[in-house]
Structure formats: C-alpha cells, structure tokens
C-alpha cells in the first residue's frame, strides 16, 4: 500500500476554522486538503494525527473544500484518550506525535532534493513517503526519520508543492506497475 | 513557452457563481482553478477564453479560491467586442471559440491515453498541451485538433485529473531541462 505522511506545520488543530479561508486562518490547510486528494494517508501537526483510508473514505470529492470539511469534522469529534476514533467513514483521529506516526510505519522514504533520483530508485510501492508542507522538516523531525532508517529520494532539483510531489510519486509508481 | 489549453465543458461563463460552491453551481470550476495553478495558460468553454500569463499574473496563490476569484473578476469585466482585454494583471478575456484558440497556436499536443508515451516523445517545451476537464473532448473538438495536425501523447494507461496531468507534463519537461 502506498502511504504518504504530510507534516502541516501551521495547520490548526481546532475545528474553528473557516472553509472560506483555508490558506490564511486555517494555517495552509489548503495544502493539507490538496494532499488528501493527491494521496490518501495523512497526518498533520502533532499532537493530532488524522488518517484517511483510501479504501473506506466517503464524501470526498477532488476540490479542496471537501477534504477540509472532513478534517474539520474529525477535529470537532476530538481526540480520544487512546487509540484511533473513526469520525466519518474512512477518516480517523488519534493523539499521535510525528515520532509516534513514523515509529509505527516501515520502509520510510523522505522526499528530499538531495536524495537518490526517483527514476532509478528501488521502490516496491509499499513505502511510506514523508513530505512537508510549505516549511521544511525541522532538524528534530529529520532526526526521527534518520533514526528510523529513512531513505532520501529526490524528484529533481526544482522544489514543488507538496500535493504536486504526491502526484509525481503516484505517477512514477503507476508507470512501474503498468509495465 | 509551455502552454496548456483546458476545456471546461460545464464551467459557467457568468460571474454569478459562488466561491463556496466551485464544483457544483460553477460547473466544476474547481478543476479549472486547479489547472490555473498547475499550469498557466488556460481557456475555457466557448465563446469565452480566459488567458493567464505566468510572467505577469498577480494575486494568485496555490489554493483553489484565488484563481477562481480571478476568473470571476474577468467574467465580471465582460468580453470585449474584439481582441483581448486585461482584467487583472496578467489575466485576459476575449471572445474566442475553441477553434479560434487552437487556430492561433502551433505545436499542439493532445494528451490522450492512446498517444505516444510521453517519456519517449520528442518535446521541446514549446508545445501547447490540450486537455479536457472531467468530460472527454467532443468529436467536433477532436476534429479541430486533427485538422491542426495535433500529435497525441500519452501519460499512461490510467486516467488522471486534468490538474494532475499538468503536474506530470511540467515535471517531465523539468526533468529534461535539468539534465
């Protein structure tokens, strides 16, 4: 299964944000929303992790507002004391830090411009790809990835929006499974 | 220069649409809005063509609402009797059909699953790429492209959202200019 972890550094974790101002008042929730559509496993700023299951999710259309509305609903449900809570079909909330999320996953690939070129990289399609929003990962976050043995893989020398990176990774994996 | 022509079959051409309901009331204007961000030359349903100049455009952020708001402003200005009118910096409106737009351009590439694989295709980066929204091009639109000698190029066997196709084409061209 393909998994993507997106770190939304400024994304609010209160449901009191307006669907009409995702980039501003909601802390670049527009990026997070587009990443939901481009991928389907997502976690944002500690201590709240929201997971979308591609198989089970419902009420998701390809615009920005519908994933943002599902995130808002999940935050309204609130974080359970332990474990994951299903908020709407296929959308789960839990109290997990970035370290918790990464610790629970294997085959971590950190998308970074200094990594190995993706077109030559060994990929099974079962990796978890980690990418950041409009800010770089912090040194602490990078240390968590290094401890877990994450490989650095690069999409090229240019910098791209997070949701576009997910499109490119999915496309590369699609091409390999087609051939 | 890279150019993308996007056909928005259902996209409204009146400014009376709500920025809060781009997929519904505005006729999948959300697709058009994301395509503006993923590319930067856009035309939608005849008889109105709206062109975004990547060099000159202002007030554009990567969310869906800001390009939709610029389209709305352009439609509020209205179509001039002849020629193009600049509505906001780098955004132009004119009365042109799909045939007019295609007729004025050269090196047309029609993104189609039956085409030549993009990774082997001859591309200079100066082509105009034509793609459709959530509906296929009509036989009449395909005839206009054939008359103009458009080449069919394929991104693969899967079908993708229009804005994601633009990301993939830009990425392929970036990789070639990097190497």
Coordinates of C-alpha atoms in Angstrom, one line a residue:
Chain A
X1 CA 0.0 0.0 0.0
X2 CA 1.2 3.5 -0.8
X3 CA 1.3 5.8 2.2
X4 CA 2.0 9.5 2.4
X5 CA 2.7 11.4 5.7
X6 CA 2.3 15.1 5.3
X7 CA 3.5 17.5 8.0
X8 CA 1.3 20.6 8.3
X9 CA 3.5 22.8 10.5
X10 CA 1.0 25.7 10.8
X11 CA -2.2 23.7 10.3
X12 CA -4.7 24.4 13.1
X13 CA -5.9 21.5 15.2
X14 CA -9.1 23.3 16.3
X15 CA -12.2 22.9 14.2
X16 CA -12.9 26.6 14.5
X17 CA -11.5 27.4 11.1
X18 CA -13.4 28.8 8.1
X19 CA -13.7 26.7 4.9
X20 CA -13.6 30.1 3.2
X21 CA -10.1 30.9 4.4
X22 CA -8.1 27.7 4.3
X23 CA -4.7 29.3 3.4
X24 CA -4.9 32.1 6.0
X25 CA -6.8 31.4 9.2
X26 CA -6.5 27.6 8.9
X27 CA -2.7 27.7 8.5
X28 CA -2.3 26.5 5.0
X29 CA -4.9 23.8 5.4
X30 CA -5.4 24.2 1.6
X31 CA -2.1 22.3 1.2
X32 CA -3.2 19.6 3.5
X33 CA -6.6 19.4 1.8
X34 CA -5.0 19.0 -1.7
X35 CA -2.6 16.4 -0.3
X36 CA -5.6 14.3 0.9
X37 CA -6.9 14.3 -2.6
X38 CA -3.5 13.6 -4.2
X39 CA -2.7 10.8 -1.8
X40 CA -4.6 9.1 0.9
X41 CA -2.7 8.7 4.1
X42 CA -2.2 11.9 6.0
X43 CA -1.1 13.1 9.3
X44 CA -0.7 16.7 10.4
X45 CA 0.9 18.6 13.2
X46 CA 1.4 16.8 16.5
X47 CA -0.2 16.0 18.7
X48 CA -3.1 15.3 16.4
X49 CA -2.9 12.7 13.6
X50 CA -5.7 12.3 11.0
X51 CA -5.6 9.3 8.8
X52 CA -7.6 8.9 5.6
X53 CA -8.1 5.3 4.3
X54 CA -8.3 5.3 0.6
X55 CA -10.4 2.1 0.6
X56 CA -13.0 3.3 3.1
X57 CA -13.3 7.1 2.8
X58 CA -16.6 8.5 1.7
X59 CA -17.9 12.1 0.9
X60 CA -14.6 13.1 -0.7
X61 CA -14.5 15.0 -3.9
X62 CA -11.5 16.4 -5.7
X63 CA -11.9 20.0 -4.7
X64 CA -10.2 21.5 -1.6
X65 CA -13.3 22.1 0.5
X66 CA -14.5 18.5 0.8
X67 CA -11.3 17.2 2.4
X68 CA -11.0 20.3 4.5
X69 CA -14.6 19.7 5.7
X70 CA -13.7 16.1 6.6
X71 CA -10.7 17.3 8.6
X72 CA -12.9 19.9 10.3
X73 CA -15.5 17.2 11.3
X74 CA -12.7 15.0 12.6
X75 CA -11.4 17.8 14.8
X76 CA -14.9 18.5 16.0
X77 CA -15.2 14.9 17.2
X78 CA -12.0 15.4 19.1
X79 CA -9.1 13.2 20.0
X80 CA -9.9 10.0 22.0
X81 CA -7.8 9.3 25.2
X82 CA -6.3 6.2 23.5
X83 CA -6.3 4.6 20.0
X84 CA -8.0 5.8 16.9
X85 CA -11.5 7.1 16.6
X86 CA -13.4 6.9 13.2
X87 CA -15.0 10.3 12.7
X88 CA -16.7 9.9 9.3
X89 CA -16.3 6.7 7.1
X90 CA -12.6 6.1 6.5
X91 CA -11.4 9.2 8.5
X92 CA -9.7 8.5 11.8
X93 CA -8.3 10.8 14.5
X94 CA -5.8 9.9 17.2
X95 CA -3.4 11.6 19.6
X96 CA -0.1 10.8 18.0
X97 CA 3.1 12.9 17.5
X98 CA 5.1 12.8 14.3
X99 CA 7.5 10.4 16.1
X100 CA 4.6 8.1 17.0
X101 CA 3.3 8.0 13.4
X102 CA 6.8 7.4 11.9
X103 CA 7.5 4.8 14.6
X104 CA 4.5 2.7 13.6
X105 CA 5.5 2.5 10.0
X106 CA 8.2 0.8 7.9
X107 CA 10.0 1.4 4.6
X108 CA 10.1 5.2 5.1
X109 CA 11.1 7.3 2.1
X110 CA 11.9 11.0 2.8
X111 CA 11.3 13.1 -0.3
X112 CA 14.3 15.5 -0.4
X113 CA 16.1 17.2 -3.2
X114 CA 19.4 15.7 -2.1
X115 CA 18.2 12.1 -2.3
X116 CA 18.6 9.4 -4.9
X117 CA 16.8 10.1 -8.2
X118 CA 13.3 8.5 -8.0
X119 CA 13.5 7.1 -11.6
X120 CA 16.4 4.9 -10.6
X121 CA 15.3 4.2 -7.1
X122 CA 14.2 0.8 -5.9
X123 CA 10.6 1.1 -5.0
X124 CA 8.0 -1.6 -4.3
X125 CA 5.0 0.7 -4.0
X126 CA 4.7 -0.3 -0.3
X127 CA 6.8 2.5 1.1
X128 CA 5.6 5.4 3.2
X129 CA 6.6 8.7 1.7
X130 CA 7.2 11.7 4.0
X131 CA 6.9 15.2 2.8
X132 CA 6.4 18.6 4.4
X133 CA 4.1 21.5 3.7
X134 CA 5.4 24.9 2.8
X135 CA 8.0 24.7 5.5
X136 CA 11.0 22.2 5.6
X137 CA 11.0 19.5 8.2
X138 CA 12.7 20.6 11.4
X139 CA 16.1 19.1 12.5
X140 CA 14.2 17.2 15.2
X141 CA 11.8 15.7 12.6
X142 CA 14.7 14.8 10.3
X143 CA 16.4 13.1 13.3
X144 CA 13.3 11.0 13.8
X145 CA 13.4 9.9 10.2
X146 CA 17.2 9.2 10.3
X147 CA 16.7 7.0 13.4
X148 CA 14.1 5.0 11.6
X149 CA 16.5 4.5 8.7
X150 CA 14.5 6.5 6.2
X151 CA 16.0 6.7 2.7
X152 CA 16.2 10.0 0.9
X153 CA 14.7 10.0 -2.6
X154 CA 14.6 13.0 -4.9
X155 CA 12.1 14.2 -7.5
X156 CA 14.7 16.6 -9.1
X157 CA 16.4 19.9 -8.5
X158 CA 13.3 22.0 -8.5
X159 CA 11.1 22.5 -5.5
X160 CA 7.4 21.6 -5.9
X161 CA 4.2 22.0 -3.9
X162 CA 3.6 19.0 -1.6
X163 CA 0.4 17.9 -3.4
X164 CA 2.2 18.0 -6.8
X165 CA 5.0 15.8 -5.3
X166 CA 2.4 13.2 -4.4
X167 CA 1.1 13.3 -7.9
X168 CA 4.6 12.7 -9.2
X169 CA 5.3 9.8 -6.8
X170 CA 2.0 8.2 -7.6
X171 CA 2.6 8.6 -11.3
X172 CA 6.1 7.0 -11.0
X173 CA 4.6 4.0 -9.2
X174 CA 1.8 3.8 -11.7
X175 CA 4.2 3.6 -14.6
X176 CA 6.1 0.8 -13.0
X177 CA 3.0 -1.2 -12.2
X178 CA 1.8 -0.7 -15.8
X179 CA 4.9 -2.0 -17.4
Chain B
X1 CA 7.0 28.6 -23.6
X2 CA 4.8 25.9 -22.2
X3 CA 1.1 26.4 -22.9
X4 CA -1.9 24.4 -21.7
X5 CA -5.4 24.7 -23.0
X6 CA -8.1 23.3 -20.7
X7 CA -11.6 22.8 -21.9
X8 CA -14.2 23.4 -19.2
X9 CA -17.3 21.9 -20.7
X10 CA -19.7 22.8 -17.9
X11 CA -17.8 25.8 -16.5
X12 CA -20.2 28.8 -16.2
X13 CA -19.3 31.9 -18.1
X14 CA -21.3 34.2 -15.9
X15 CA -19.6 35.8 -12.9
X16 CA -22.7 34.9 -10.7
X17 CA -21.1 31.8 -9.2
X18 CA -20.2 31.3 -5.6
X19 CA -16.6 30.8 -4.5
X20 CA -18.1 28.5 -1.9
X21 CA -19.5 26.0 -4.5
X22 CA -17.0 25.7 -7.3
X23 CA -17.7 22.0 -8.1
X24 CA -21.5 22.3 -8.1
X25 CA -23.0 25.7 -9.1
X26 CA -20.0 26.9 -11.0
X27 CA -19.7 23.7 -13.2
X28 CA -16.5 22.1 -12.0
X29 CA -14.8 25.5 -11.8
X30 CA -12.7 23.8 -9.1
X31 CA -10.9 21.8 -11.9
X32 CA -10.3 24.9 -13.9
X33 CA -9.0 26.7 -10.8
X34 CA -6.5 23.9 -10.0
X35 CA -5.4 23.8 -13.6
X36 CA -4.6 27.5 -13.5
X37 CA -2.3 26.8 -10.6
X38 CA -0.8 23.7 -12.1
X39 CA -0.1 25.4 -15.5
X40 CA -0.5 28.9 -16.7
X41 CA -2.4 29.2 -20.0
X42 CA -6.0 28.4 -19.8
X43 CA -9.1 28.7 -21.9
X44 CA -12.5 27.5 -21.0
X45 CA -15.7 26.9 -22.7
X46 CA -16.5 28.8 -25.9
X47 CA -17.3 31.5 -26.6
X48 CA -15.2 32.9 -23.7
X49 CA -11.5 32.4 -23.4
X50 CA -9.5 33.4 -20.4
X51 CA -5.7 33.5 -20.6
X52 CA -3.3 33.6 -17.7
X53 CA 0.2 34.9 -18.3
X54 CA 2.6 33.2 -16.0
X55 CA 5.1 36.1 -16.2
X56 CA 2.6 38.8 -15.5
X57 CA -0.1 37.3 -13.3
X58 CA -0.5 38.8 -9.7
X59 CA -2.8 37.9 -6.8
X60 CA -2.6 34.2 -7.4
X61 CA -1.9 31.8 -4.6
X62 CA -1.9 28.0 -4.8
X63 CA -5.3 27.4 -3.3
X64 CA -8.4 27.0 -5.5
X65 CA -10.3 30.1 -4.5
X66 CA -7.7 32.7 -5.7
X67 CA -7.7 31.5 -9.3
X68 CA -11.4 31.1 -9.2
X69 CA -11.7 34.7 -7.9
X70 CA -9.6 36.0 -10.8
X71 CA -11.8 34.1 -13.3
X72 CA -14.8 35.6 -11.6
X73 CA -13.4 39.1 -11.8
X74 CA -12.5 38.5 -15.5
X75 CA -16.1 37.4 -16.2
X76 CA -17.4 40.5 -14.3
X77 CA -15.3 42.7 -16.7
X78 CA -17.0 41.0 -19.6
X79 CA -15.9 40.1 -23.1
X80 CA -14.8 43.0 -25.3
X81 CA -16.2 43.2 -28.9
X82 CA -12.8 42.5 -30.3
X83 CA -9.4 41.5 -29.1
X84 CA -8.3 40.7 -25.6
X85 CA -9.0 42.8 -22.5
X86 CA -6.7 42.7 -19.5
X87 CA -8.9 42.3 -16.4
X88 CA -6.4 42.0 -13.5
X89 CA -2.6 41.9 -14.1
X90 CA -1.8 39.0 -16.4
X91 CA -5.4 37.8 -16.8
X92 CA -7.1 38.4 -20.2
X93 CA -10.6 37.8 -21.5
X94 CA -11.7 37.5 -25.1
X95 CA -14.5 36.2 -27.3
X96 CA -12.9 33.1 -28.8
X97 CA -14.1 29.7 -29.5
X98 CA -12.1 26.5 -29.0
X99 CA -11.4 26.6 -32.8
X100 CA -10.2 30.2 -32.5
X101 CA -7.8 29.4 -29.7
X102 CA -6.4 26.3 -31.3
X103 CA -6.1 28.1 -34.7
X104 CA -3.9 30.7 -33.2
X105 CA -1.4 28.2 -31.7
X106 CA 1.2 25.9 -33.1
X107 CA 2.8 22.6 -32.0
X108 CA -0.3 21.2 -30.5
X109 CA -0.1 18.1 -28.3
X110 CA -3.3 16.4 -27.4
X111 CA -2.9 14.4 -24.1
X112 CA -4.7 11.2 -24.8
X113 CA -4.3 7.6 -23.5
X114 CA -3.9 6.3 -27.0
X115 CA -1.0 8.5 -27.8
X116 CA 2.8 8.0 -27.9
X117 CA 4.4 7.5 -24.5
X118 CA 5.5 10.9 -23.1
X119 CA 8.8 9.6 -21.9
X120 CA 9.9 8.7 -25.4
X121 CA 8.2 11.6 -27.2
X122 CA 10.0 14.4 -28.8
X123 CA 9.2 17.6 -26.8
X124 CA 10.9 21.0 -27.0
X125 CA 8.9 22.5 -24.1
X126 CA 7.4 25.0 -26.6
X127 CA 4.3 22.9 -27.3
X128 CA 0.7 23.7 -26.4
X129 CA -0.8 20.8 -24.4
X130 CA -4.6 20.3 -24.8
X131 CA -6.6 18.5 -22.1
X132 CA -10.2 18.3 -21.1
X133 CA -11.9 18.6 -17.7
X134 CA -14.0 15.7 -16.3
X135 CA -15.6 15.1 -19.8
X136 CA -13.8 13.9 -22.9
X137 CA -13.4 16.3 -25.8
X138 CA -16.3 16.1 -28.2
X139 CA -15.8 14.6 -31.7
X140 CA -16.1 18.2 -33.1
X141 CA -13.3 19.4 -30.8
X142 CA -11.2 16.4 -31.7
X143 CA -11.7 17.2 -35.4
X144 CA -10.4 20.7 -34.8
X145 CA -7.2 19.3 -33.3
X146 CA -6.8 16.7 -36.1
X147 CA -7.1 19.5 -38.7
X148 CA -4.4 21.4 -36.9
X149 CA -2.1 18.4 -37.0
X150 CA -2.1 17.8 -33.3
X151 CA 0.0 14.9 -32.0
X152 CA -1.4 12.5 -29.5
X153 CA 0.9 11.9 -26.5
X154 CA 0.0 9.6 -23.6
X155 CA 0.8 9.8 -19.8
X156 CA 0.0 6.1 -19.5
X157 CA -2.9 3.7 -19.2
X158 CA -4.6 5.3 -16.2
X159 CA -6.9 8.3 -16.3
X160 CA -5.9 11.3 -14.2
X161 CA -7.4 14.6 -13.1
X162 CA -6.6 17.4 -15.5
X163 CA -4.6 19.3 -13.0
X164 CA -2.6 16.3 -12.1
X165 CA -1.8 15.7 -15.9
X166 CA -0.4 19.3 -16.0
X167 CA 1.8 18.5 -13.0
X168 CA 3.1 15.4 -14.8
X169 CA 3.8 17.2 -18.1
X170 CA 5.6 20.0 -16.3
X171 CA 7.6 17.5 -14.3
X172 CA 8.6 15.6 -17.5
X173 CA 9.7 18.9 -19.1
X174 CA 11.6 20.0 -16.0
X175 CA 13.5 16.7 -15.9
X176 CA 14.6 17.2 -19.5
X177 CA 15.7 20.7 -18.9
X178 CA 17.6 19.7 -15.7
X179 CA 19.6 17.0 -17.5

